[in-house]
Short mmCIF file of C-alpha atoms in Angstrom, two decimals:
data_model
loop_
_atom_site.label_atom_id
_atom_site.label_comp_id
_atom_site.label_asym_id
_atom_site.label_seq_id
_atom_site.Cartn_x
_atom_site.Cartn_y
_atom_site.Cartn_z
CA ALA A 152 -219.12 -161.05 -16.70
CA ALA A 153 -216.27 -161.68 -19.12
CA ARG A 154 -216.74 -158.23 -20.64
CA GLU A 155 -216.66 -156.63 -17.19
CA ALA A 156 -213.49 -158.56 -16.32
CA ARG A 157 -211.80 -157.38 -19.51
CA GLY A 158 -212.88 -153.80 -18.78
CA SER A 159 -211.50 -154.00 -15.25
CA ALA A 160 -208.21 -155.43 -16.49
CA LEU A 161 -207.94 -152.69 -19.11
CA ALA A 162 -208.65 -149.98 -16.54
CA ALA A 163 -206.03 -151.44 -14.20
CA ALA A 164 -203.48 -151.48 -17.02
CA HIS A 165 -204.20 -147.82 -17.83
CA ARG A 166 -203.85 -146.86 -14.14
CA ALA A 167 -200.49 -148.62 -14.06
CA CYS A 168 -199.44 -146.64 -17.15
CA VAL A 169 -200.51 -143.43 -15.44
CA SER A 170 -198.44 -144.27 -12.36
CA ALA A 171 -195.41 -145.01 -14.51
CA ALA A 172 -195.90 -141.77 -16.46
CA GLU A 173 -196.23 -139.81 -13.20
CA SER A 174 -192.99 -141.30 -11.90
CA GLU A 175 -191.20 -140.54 -15.16
CA PHE A 176 -192.59 -136.99 -15.16
CA GLU A 177 -191.33 -136.34 -11.64
CA THR A 178 -187.91 -137.79 -12.46
CA ASP A 179 -187.57 -135.72 -15.62
CA SER A 180 -188.75 -132.60 -13.78
CA SER A 181 -185.88 -132.99 -11.31
CA ARG A 182 -183.47 -133.43 -14.20
CA SER A 183 -184.86 -130.33 -15.92
CA ALA A 184 -184.22 -128.34 -12.76
CA SER A 185 -180.56 -129.35 -12.99
CA GLY A 186 -180.31 -128.42 -16.66
CA SER A 187 -180.99 -131.78 -18.32
CA GLY A 188 -184.02 -133.87 -19.29
CA MET A 189 -186.86 -133.58 -21.77
CA HIS A 190 -188.77 -130.36 -22.22
CA ALA A 191 -191.46 -129.93 -19.53
CA ASP A 192 -194.27 -129.23 -22.02
CA VAL A 193 -193.58 -132.46 -23.91
CA LYS A 194 -193.50 -134.53 -20.72
CA LEU A 195 -196.71 -132.93 -19.46
CA ALA A 196 -198.44 -133.68 -22.78
CA THR A 197 -197.28 -137.30 -22.54
CA LEU A 198 -198.57 -137.56 -18.99
CA ALA A 199 -201.88 -135.95 -19.92
CA SER A 200 -202.27 -138.44 -22.77
CA ALA A 201 -201.81 -141.31 -20.30
CA TYR A 202 -204.49 -139.83 -18.07
CA GLU A 203 -206.86 -139.32 -20.99
CA ARG A 204 -206.50 -142.94 -22.11
CA ALA A 205 -207.15 -144.15 -18.56
CA LEU A 206 -210.19 -141.91 -18.19
CA ALA A 207 -211.55 -143.07 -21.53
CA ALA A 208 -211.47 -146.62 -20.14
CA SER A 209 -212.88 -145.59 -16.72
CA PRO A 210 -214.77 -142.31 -17.15
CA THR A 211 -216.44 -142.51 -13.71
CA ASP A 212 -213.30 -143.25 -11.68
CA GLU A 213 -213.46 -140.48 -9.04
CA ALA A 214 -209.96 -141.07 -7.67
CA LEU A 215 -208.43 -140.95 -11.15
CA TRP A 216 -210.19 -137.68 -11.95
CA ARG A 217 -208.91 -136.17 -8.70
CA ARG A 218 -205.34 -137.25 -9.50
CA TYR A 219 -205.63 -135.72 -12.96
CA THR A 220 -207.02 -132.39 -11.80
CA SER A 221 -204.42 -132.21 -9.02
CA ARG A 222 -201.63 -132.71 -11.55
CA LEU A 223 -203.02 -130.06 -13.89
CA GLU A 224 -203.41 -127.61 -11.00
CA ARG A 225 -199.70 -127.98 -10.22
CA SER A 226 -198.26 -128.23 -13.71
CA ALA A 227 -200.66 -126.87 -16.34
CA THR A 228 -202.47 -123.62 -17.04
CA GLY A 229 -205.50 -122.52 -15.09
CA ARG A 230 -207.71 -122.99 -18.13
CA ASP A 231 -206.65 -126.63 -18.53
CA ALA A 232 -207.32 -127.28 -14.85
CA ALA A 233 -210.72 -125.58 -15.05
CA ASP A 234 -211.71 -127.71 -18.05
CA ALA A 235 -210.62 -130.88 -16.26
CA HIS A 236 -212.60 -129.97 -13.13
CA ALA A 237 -215.70 -129.30 -15.24
CA ARG A 238 -215.35 -132.66 -16.98
CA ALA A 239 -214.81 -134.42 -13.65
CA LEU A 240 -218.04 -132.94 -12.30
CA ARG A 241 -219.93 -134.03 -15.41
CA HIS A 242 -218.69 -137.60 -15.18
CA CYS A 243 -218.96 -137.87 -11.35
CA PRO A 244 -221.95 -135.62 -10.58
CA PHE A 245 -222.73 -137.19 -7.19
CA SER A 246 -219.21 -137.30 -5.76
CA GLY A 247 -218.81 -134.91 -2.85
CA GLU A 248 -215.00 -135.22 -2.87
CA THR A 249 -214.78 -134.39 -6.58
CA PHE A 250 -217.05 -131.40 -6.02
CA ALA A 251 -214.89 -130.39 -3.04
CA CYS A 252 -211.72 -130.51 -5.16
CA ALA A 253 -213.23 -128.13 -7.72
CA LEU A 254 -214.43 -125.88 -4.92
CA ARG A 255 -211.03 -125.77 -3.23
CA TRP A 256 -209.35 -124.96 -6.54
CA ARG A 257 -211.66 -121.99 -7.11
CA CYS A 258 -210.98 -120.71 -3.60
CA ALA A 259 -207.22 -121.16 -4.05
CA ARG A 260 -207.39 -119.00 -7.18
CA GLY A 261 -209.32 -116.35 -5.27
CA ASP A 262 -212.59 -116.97 -7.10
CA LEU A 263 -214.81 -116.85 -3.99
CA GLU A 264 -217.83 -115.70 -5.99
CA GLY A 265 -217.52 -118.72 -8.26
CA ALA A 266 -217.16 -120.97 -5.21
CA ARG A 267 -220.30 -119.56 -3.61
CA ALA A 268 -222.15 -119.99 -6.91
CA MET A 269 -221.12 -123.65 -6.86
CA LEU A 270 -222.50 -123.97 -3.34
CA GLU A 271 -225.92 -122.90 -4.54
CA SER A 272 -226.05 -126.15 -6.52
CA VAL A 273 -225.40 -128.34 -3.49
CA ARG A 274 -229.09 -128.95 -2.82
CA ALA A 275 -229.90 -129.91 -6.39
CA ARG A 276 -226.76 -132.03 -6.76
CA PHE A 277 -226.72 -133.90 -3.43
CA GLY A 278 -230.35 -133.79 -2.32
CA VAL A 279 -230.41 -137.56 -1.85
CA ALA A 280 -226.75 -137.98 -0.80
CA PRO A 281 -226.24 -136.15 2.53
CA ARG A 282 -222.76 -137.54 3.17
CA GLU A 283 -221.57 -136.23 -0.19
CA ALA A 284 -223.12 -132.86 0.63
CA HIS A 285 -221.24 -132.86 3.92
CA ALA A 286 -217.94 -133.52 2.13
CA ALA A 287 -218.59 -130.61 -0.23
CA LEU A 288 -219.64 -128.20 2.53
CA ALA A 289 -216.72 -129.21 4.76
CA ALA A 290 -214.35 -128.38 1.88
CA ALA A 291 -216.10 -125.04 1.43
CA ALA A 292 -215.65 -124.25 5.12
CA ARG A 293 -211.98 -125.23 5.07
CA SER A 294 -211.40 -123.05 2.01
CA GLY A 295 -213.15 -120.05 3.50
CA ALA A 296 -215.94 -119.94 0.93
CA VAL A 297 -218.48 -120.20 3.75
CA SER A 298 -218.26 -120.24 7.51
CA ALA A 299 -218.60 -123.50 9.40
CA GLU A 300 -221.82 -122.12 10.88
CA GLU A 301 -223.31 -121.50 7.45
CA ALA A 302 -222.21 -124.94 6.25
CA LEU A 303 -223.92 -126.55 9.23
CA ALA A 304 -227.02 -124.45 8.64
CA ARG A 305 -227.20 -125.85 5.12
CA LEU A 306 -227.15 -129.31 6.69
CA GLY A 307 -230.00 -128.46 9.03
CA VAL A 308 -228.11 -127.45 12.20
CA SER A 309 -228.68 -123.96 13.61
CA PHE A 310 -226.88 -122.12 16.40
CA GLY A 311 -229.53 -119.69 17.60
CA GLU A 312 -230.77 -119.85 21.16
CA ASP A 313 -234.30 -120.27 19.85
CA GLY A 314 -233.17 -122.94 17.38
CA VAL A 315 -234.33 -121.06 14.28
CA ARG A 316 -231.36 -118.90 13.36
CA GLY A 317 -230.43 -118.93 9.67
CA ASP A 318 -232.05 -120.45 6.62
CA VAL A 319 -231.96 -124.24 6.52
CA VAL A 320 -231.25 -125.10 2.92
CA LEU A 321 -230.93 -128.83 3.52
CA SER A 322 -232.96 -130.60 6.17
CA TRP A 323 -231.68 -134.08 7.02
CA LEU A 324 -233.16 -134.42 10.46
CA ASP A 325 -231.06 -137.47 11.32
CA PRO A 326 -227.43 -136.28 11.67
CA VAL A 327 -226.15 -139.87 11.32
CA LEU A 328 -227.07 -139.61 7.63
CA TRP A 329 -224.44 -136.93 6.99
CA LEU A 330 -222.15 -136.51 10.01
CA ASP A 331 -218.63 -137.89 9.65
CA PRO A 332 -216.91 -139.66 12.58
CA GLU A 333 -214.26 -136.92 12.74
CA LEU A 334 -216.97 -134.26 13.26
CA THR A 335 -215.22 -132.04 10.71
CA LEU A 336 -217.70 -129.19 10.55
CA LEU A 337 -218.43 -129.21 14.26
CA ARG A 338 -214.75 -128.96 15.12
CA GLN A 339 -214.27 -126.19 12.56
CA SER A 340 -217.12 -124.20 14.08
CA VAL A 341 -215.58 -124.62 17.54
CA ARG A 342 -212.10 -123.59 16.36
CA CYS A 343 -213.55 -120.38 14.94
CA LEU A 344 -214.14 -119.21 18.52
CA THR A 345 -211.14 -117.77 20.33
CA ASN A 346 -212.56 -117.87 23.84
CA LEU A 347 -212.38 -121.22 25.65
CA ASP A 348 -215.60 -120.54 27.54
CA ALA A 349 -217.38 -119.89 24.25
CA ARG A 350 -216.01 -123.13 22.86
CA LYS A 351 -217.21 -125.00 25.93
CA ARG A 352 -220.70 -123.51 25.59
CA LEU A 353 -220.83 -124.57 21.94
CA TRP A 354 -219.82 -128.15 22.76
CA ASP A 355 -222.47 -128.12 25.50
CA LYS A 356 -225.03 -126.93 22.94
CA PHE A 357 -224.05 -129.70 20.52
CA ALA A 358 -224.25 -132.37 23.22
CA GLU A 359 -227.36 -131.25 25.07
CA SER A 360 -229.68 -129.05 23.06
CA SER A 361 -229.35 -129.90 19.39
CA ARG A 362 -230.14 -132.66 16.97
CA LEU A 363 -226.71 -134.06 17.76
CA LYS A 364 -227.43 -134.87 21.41
CA ASN A 365 -227.70 -138.61 20.74
CA VAL A 366 -224.51 -138.93 18.67
CA ALA A 367 -221.85 -140.74 20.69
CA GLU A 368 -218.91 -139.04 18.95
CA VAL A 369 -220.25 -135.62 20.00
CA HIS A 370 -220.27 -136.61 23.67
CA VAL A 371 -216.77 -138.08 23.35
CA ALA A 372 -215.46 -134.90 21.68
CA ARG A 373 -217.04 -132.75 24.37
CA ALA A 374 -215.48 -134.79 27.19
CA LEU A 375 -212.04 -134.79 25.58
CA PHE A 376 -212.28 -131.02 25.05
CA LEU A 377 -212.93 -130.58 28.76
CA ALA A 378 -209.90 -132.72 29.58
CA ASP A 379 -207.43 -131.50 26.94
CA ALA A 380 -208.32 -127.84 26.42
CA LEU A 381 -209.56 -126.96 29.90
CA GLY A 382 -207.57 -129.52 31.88
CA ASP A 383 -210.67 -130.53 33.85
CA ASP A 384 -210.50 -134.32 34.07
CA ALA A 385 -213.29 -134.44 36.65
CA ALA A 386 -215.66 -132.58 34.32
CA ALA A 387 -214.65 -134.89 31.47
CA ALA A 388 -215.39 -137.98 33.57
CA ALA A 389 -218.74 -136.43 34.56
CA ALA A 390 -219.52 -135.83 30.86
CA PHE A 391 -218.81 -139.47 30.07
CA LYS A 392 -220.99 -140.56 32.99
CA LYS A 393 -223.84 -138.31 31.87
CA ALA A 394 -223.69 -139.66 28.32
CA PHE A 395 -223.63 -143.24 29.62
CA ALA A 396 -226.91 -142.58 31.44
CA LYS A 397 -228.66 -142.51 28.05
CA ILE A 398 -226.54 -145.14 26.36
CA ASP A 399 -229.56 -146.99 24.96
CA THR A 400 -230.43 -143.99 22.76
CA LEU A 401 -226.92 -143.27 21.41
CA VAL A 402 -226.05 -143.70 17.75
CA SER A 403 -222.72 -143.50 15.96
CA ALA A 404 -221.67 -141.15 13.18
CA SER A 405 -219.72 -144.02 11.64
CA SER A 406 -223.00 -145.83 10.93
CA SER A 407 -224.73 -145.41 7.58
CA SER A 408 -228.50 -145.15 7.39
CA LYS A 409 -228.68 -148.85 6.60
CA SER A 410 -226.56 -149.94 9.56
CA GLY A 411 -228.40 -147.47 11.74
CA ALA A 412 -231.69 -149.10 10.84
CA ALA A 413 -230.19 -152.49 11.57
CA SER A 414 -228.96 -151.22 14.93
CA ALA A 415 -232.43 -149.93 15.76
CA THR A 416 -233.89 -153.33 14.91
CA ALA A 417 -231.33 -155.04 17.13
CA THR A 418 -232.17 -152.68 19.98
CA ALA A 419 -235.87 -153.39 19.57
CA ASN A 420 -235.12 -157.10 19.82
CA GLY A 421 -233.27 -156.55 23.08
CA SER A 422 -229.70 -157.04 21.75
CA SER A 423 -228.44 -153.48 22.15
CA LEU A 424 -225.10 -154.40 23.77
CA GLU A 425 -223.27 -154.08 20.45
CA ALA A 426 -225.02 -150.91 19.26
CA PRO A 427 -222.37 -148.74 17.52
CA GLY A 428 -223.07 -145.65 19.63
CA ALA A 429 -222.73 -147.57 22.89
CA MET A 430 -219.46 -149.17 21.79
CA VAL A 431 -217.97 -145.83 20.74
CA LEU A 432 -218.78 -144.20 24.07
CA CYS A 433 -217.64 -147.12 26.25
CA ARG A 434 -214.33 -147.55 24.42
CA ALA A 435 -213.59 -143.83 24.56
CA TRP A 436 -214.44 -143.63 28.28
CA MET A 437 -212.18 -146.55 29.17
CA ALA A 438 -209.35 -145.21 27.00
CA PHE A 439 -209.69 -141.82 28.71
CA GLU A 440 -209.52 -143.36 32.18
CA ARG A 441 -206.48 -145.46 31.26
CA SER A 442 -204.66 -142.42 29.88
CA ARG A 443 -204.93 -140.37 33.07
CA GLY A 444 -201.61 -139.99 34.88
CA ALA A 445 -201.01 -141.20 38.40
CA GLY A 446 -199.85 -137.81 39.76
CA ALA A 447 -199.70 -137.28 43.51
CA GLU A 448 -200.97 -139.90 45.94
CA ALA A 449 -204.31 -138.18 46.58
CA GLU A 450 -204.79 -137.57 42.86
CA ALA A 451 -203.87 -141.18 42.11
CA GLU A 452 -206.46 -142.43 44.58
CA LYS A 453 -209.08 -140.15 43.02
CA ASN A 454 -208.19 -141.37 39.53
CA SER A 455 -208.35 -144.95 40.74
CA ARG A 456 -211.88 -144.44 42.06
CA SER A 457 -212.87 -142.81 38.76
CA PHE A 458 -211.39 -145.70 36.79
CA LEU A 459 -213.21 -148.27 38.91
CA GLU A 460 -216.47 -146.41 38.40
CA ALA A 461 -215.91 -146.31 34.63
CA ASP A 462 -214.98 -149.98 34.61
CA ALA A 463 -218.13 -150.84 36.57
CA ARG A 464 -220.19 -149.22 33.82
CA ALA A 465 -218.41 -149.00 30.49
CA GLY A 466 -216.04 -151.89 31.22
CA VAL A 467 -218.86 -154.20 32.19
CA TRP A 468 -220.76 -153.16 29.06
CA LEU A 469 -217.78 -153.90 26.81
CA ARG A 470 -217.16 -157.28 28.42
CA ALA A 471 -220.82 -158.18 28.06
CA ALA A 472 -220.74 -157.17 24.41
CA GLU A 473 -217.63 -159.27 23.83
CA ALA A 474 -219.30 -162.21 25.59
CA ALA A 475 -222.36 -161.77 23.36
CA ARG A 476 -220.16 -161.79 20.24
CA ALA A 477 -218.32 -164.89 21.45
CA ALA A 478 -221.63 -166.65 22.20
CA ARG A 479 -222.92 -165.74 18.75
CA ARG A 480 -219.76 -167.12 17.13
CA ARG A 481 -220.07 -170.33 19.14
CA SER A 482 -223.73 -170.65 18.22
CA ALA A 483 -222.91 -170.18 14.54
CA ALA A 484 -220.15 -172.80 14.76
CA VAL A 485 -222.48 -175.28 16.50
CA ALA A 486 -225.19 -174.67 13.89
CA LYS A 487 -222.66 -175.30 11.11
CA VAL A 488 -221.51 -178.53 12.75
CA LYS A 489 -225.13 -179.66 13.15
CA MET A 490 -225.82 -178.85 9.52
CA TYR A 491 -222.86 -180.91 8.32
CA ALA A 492 -223.74 -183.72 10.76
CA ALA A 493 -227.30 -183.83 9.42
CA LYS A 494 -226.00 -183.86 5.86
CA ASP A 495 -223.53 -186.64 6.67
CA GLU A 496 -226.30 -188.65 8.32
CA ARG A 497 -228.49 -188.27 5.23
CA HIS A 498 -225.62 -189.48 3.06
CA ALA A 499 -224.94 -192.42 5.37
CA SER A 500 -228.62 -193.36 5.38
CA ALA A 501 -228.67 -193.24 1.57
CA PHE A 502 -225.65 -195.55 1.41
CA ARG A 503 -227.22 -198.00 3.90
CA GLU A 504 -230.48 -198.13 2.00
CA GLY A 505 -228.73 -198.62 -1.33
CA ARG A 506 -229.90 -195.31 -2.73
CA ARG A 507 -226.31 -194.20 -3.31
CA ASP A 508 -223.12 -196.02 -4.25
CA VAL A 509 -220.13 -196.05 -1.93
CA SER A 510 -217.42 -193.64 -3.00
CA SER A 511 -215.02 -195.09 -5.52
CA THR A 512 -211.28 -194.53 -5.76
CA LEU A 513 -211.46 -194.69 -9.56
CA THR A 514 -211.07 -191.57 -11.62
CA LEU A 515 -214.08 -190.14 -13.36
CA ALA A 516 -212.97 -191.42 -16.76
CA GLU A 517 -212.35 -194.91 -15.35
CA ARG A 518 -215.79 -194.96 -13.70
CA ALA A 519 -217.37 -193.89 -16.99
CA ALA A 520 -215.62 -196.74 -18.84
CA GLN A 521 -216.62 -199.24 -16.14
CA LEU A 522 -220.26 -198.20 -16.25
CA ALA A 523 -220.26 -198.41 -20.04
CA ALA A 524 -218.96 -201.98 -19.86
CA THR A 525 -221.42 -203.17 -17.19
CA SER A 526 -224.57 -201.33 -18.20
CA GLY A 527 -224.31 -201.58 -21.95
CA LYS A 528 -224.99 -197.87 -22.24
CA LYS A 529 -222.82 -195.21 -23.67
CA THR A 530 -221.38 -192.86 -21.07
CA ARG A 531 -219.56 -189.61 -21.25
CA VAL A 532 -218.07 -187.10 -18.82
CA SER A 533 -219.71 -183.69 -19.07
CA GLY A 534 -218.17 -180.33 -18.29
CA ASN A 535 -219.65 -180.20 -14.80
CA LYS A 536 -218.08 -183.57 -13.94
CA GLU A 537 -221.26 -185.61 -13.92
CA LEU A 538 -221.86 -188.96 -15.51
CA ARG A 539 -224.46 -188.81 -18.25
CA PHE A 540 -225.95 -191.84 -19.94
CA GLU A 541 -227.03 -192.11 -23.53
CA ALA A 542 -229.16 -194.88 -24.99
#
């Protein structure tokens, strides 16, 4: 433990040195632009040395590697940046973000073939880490190395009407294992379509006829698309209502596999009020209803009826969930009080029966001296503040 603490302190000190060197580098760069300051190559070498010392102390620090490669991309040669990216991937082989940084850099330099070659290693690299694979593939789609459709196909989602279009390189059947709450790849695939009707059909496909049909964030995104892009608040409210009809089966993309399993256990035990998917949908529905403008009198009356209907469903659900949380907190507090009461009663009983001495106001050293005088035994105070007796 002491060795780990020293290592952490050393790593923190090196990171502080890196931050100071970065600040000094930026300051001197601005001076160099005005005709003064140290030579840029010397300052960059000094900054690189600070990074190297920090990475020697923390060779698996993903954030530090990304800072280093970003600096070399902006200030050093392409070869130096390439070497740093390769080293980062060796030291952090299962980091999707680190992989994504290297991928983006290749795409920025126009090396699309190299980027696609990197993608071929996604399965071998992230076969047991679907969220990291998603981060890498999302970066590839943003950089143009692959289309959003191909990236989703590699994650096991196909677009074909028969559900079998494209080769599925990765097959995580549960989308909660890899999907991010922002729905990055899904939104990218929708933005690739220029026609609003085509976008609507794709959101409908995601929400109704794919492996994503039980993900709450997908239903929320679909409803908000109907309201924001198409201006159809009634259709958006209907989408929320339709999703609420199967609220017991909804899951959340913000849940990991572990929390998802815990949620499933809670649902099986009958306590599904606080299931993540249900909470996401209910909160989004109520926020949507509150955000709708009053408009004309007839429109205001219609919105009011829609709000009341949402409140009768999602609002009641949220209030019940809050009541369940409050009851659980009260129950935990009562159990804690009972535990302390039982402990106090045991102590009081021990005092009454003479099995324990009444608390003394003397210090530990004074008690030790007193016991030594009365018992005729040698006493000492140990490191854990107990009285020990020696013959």
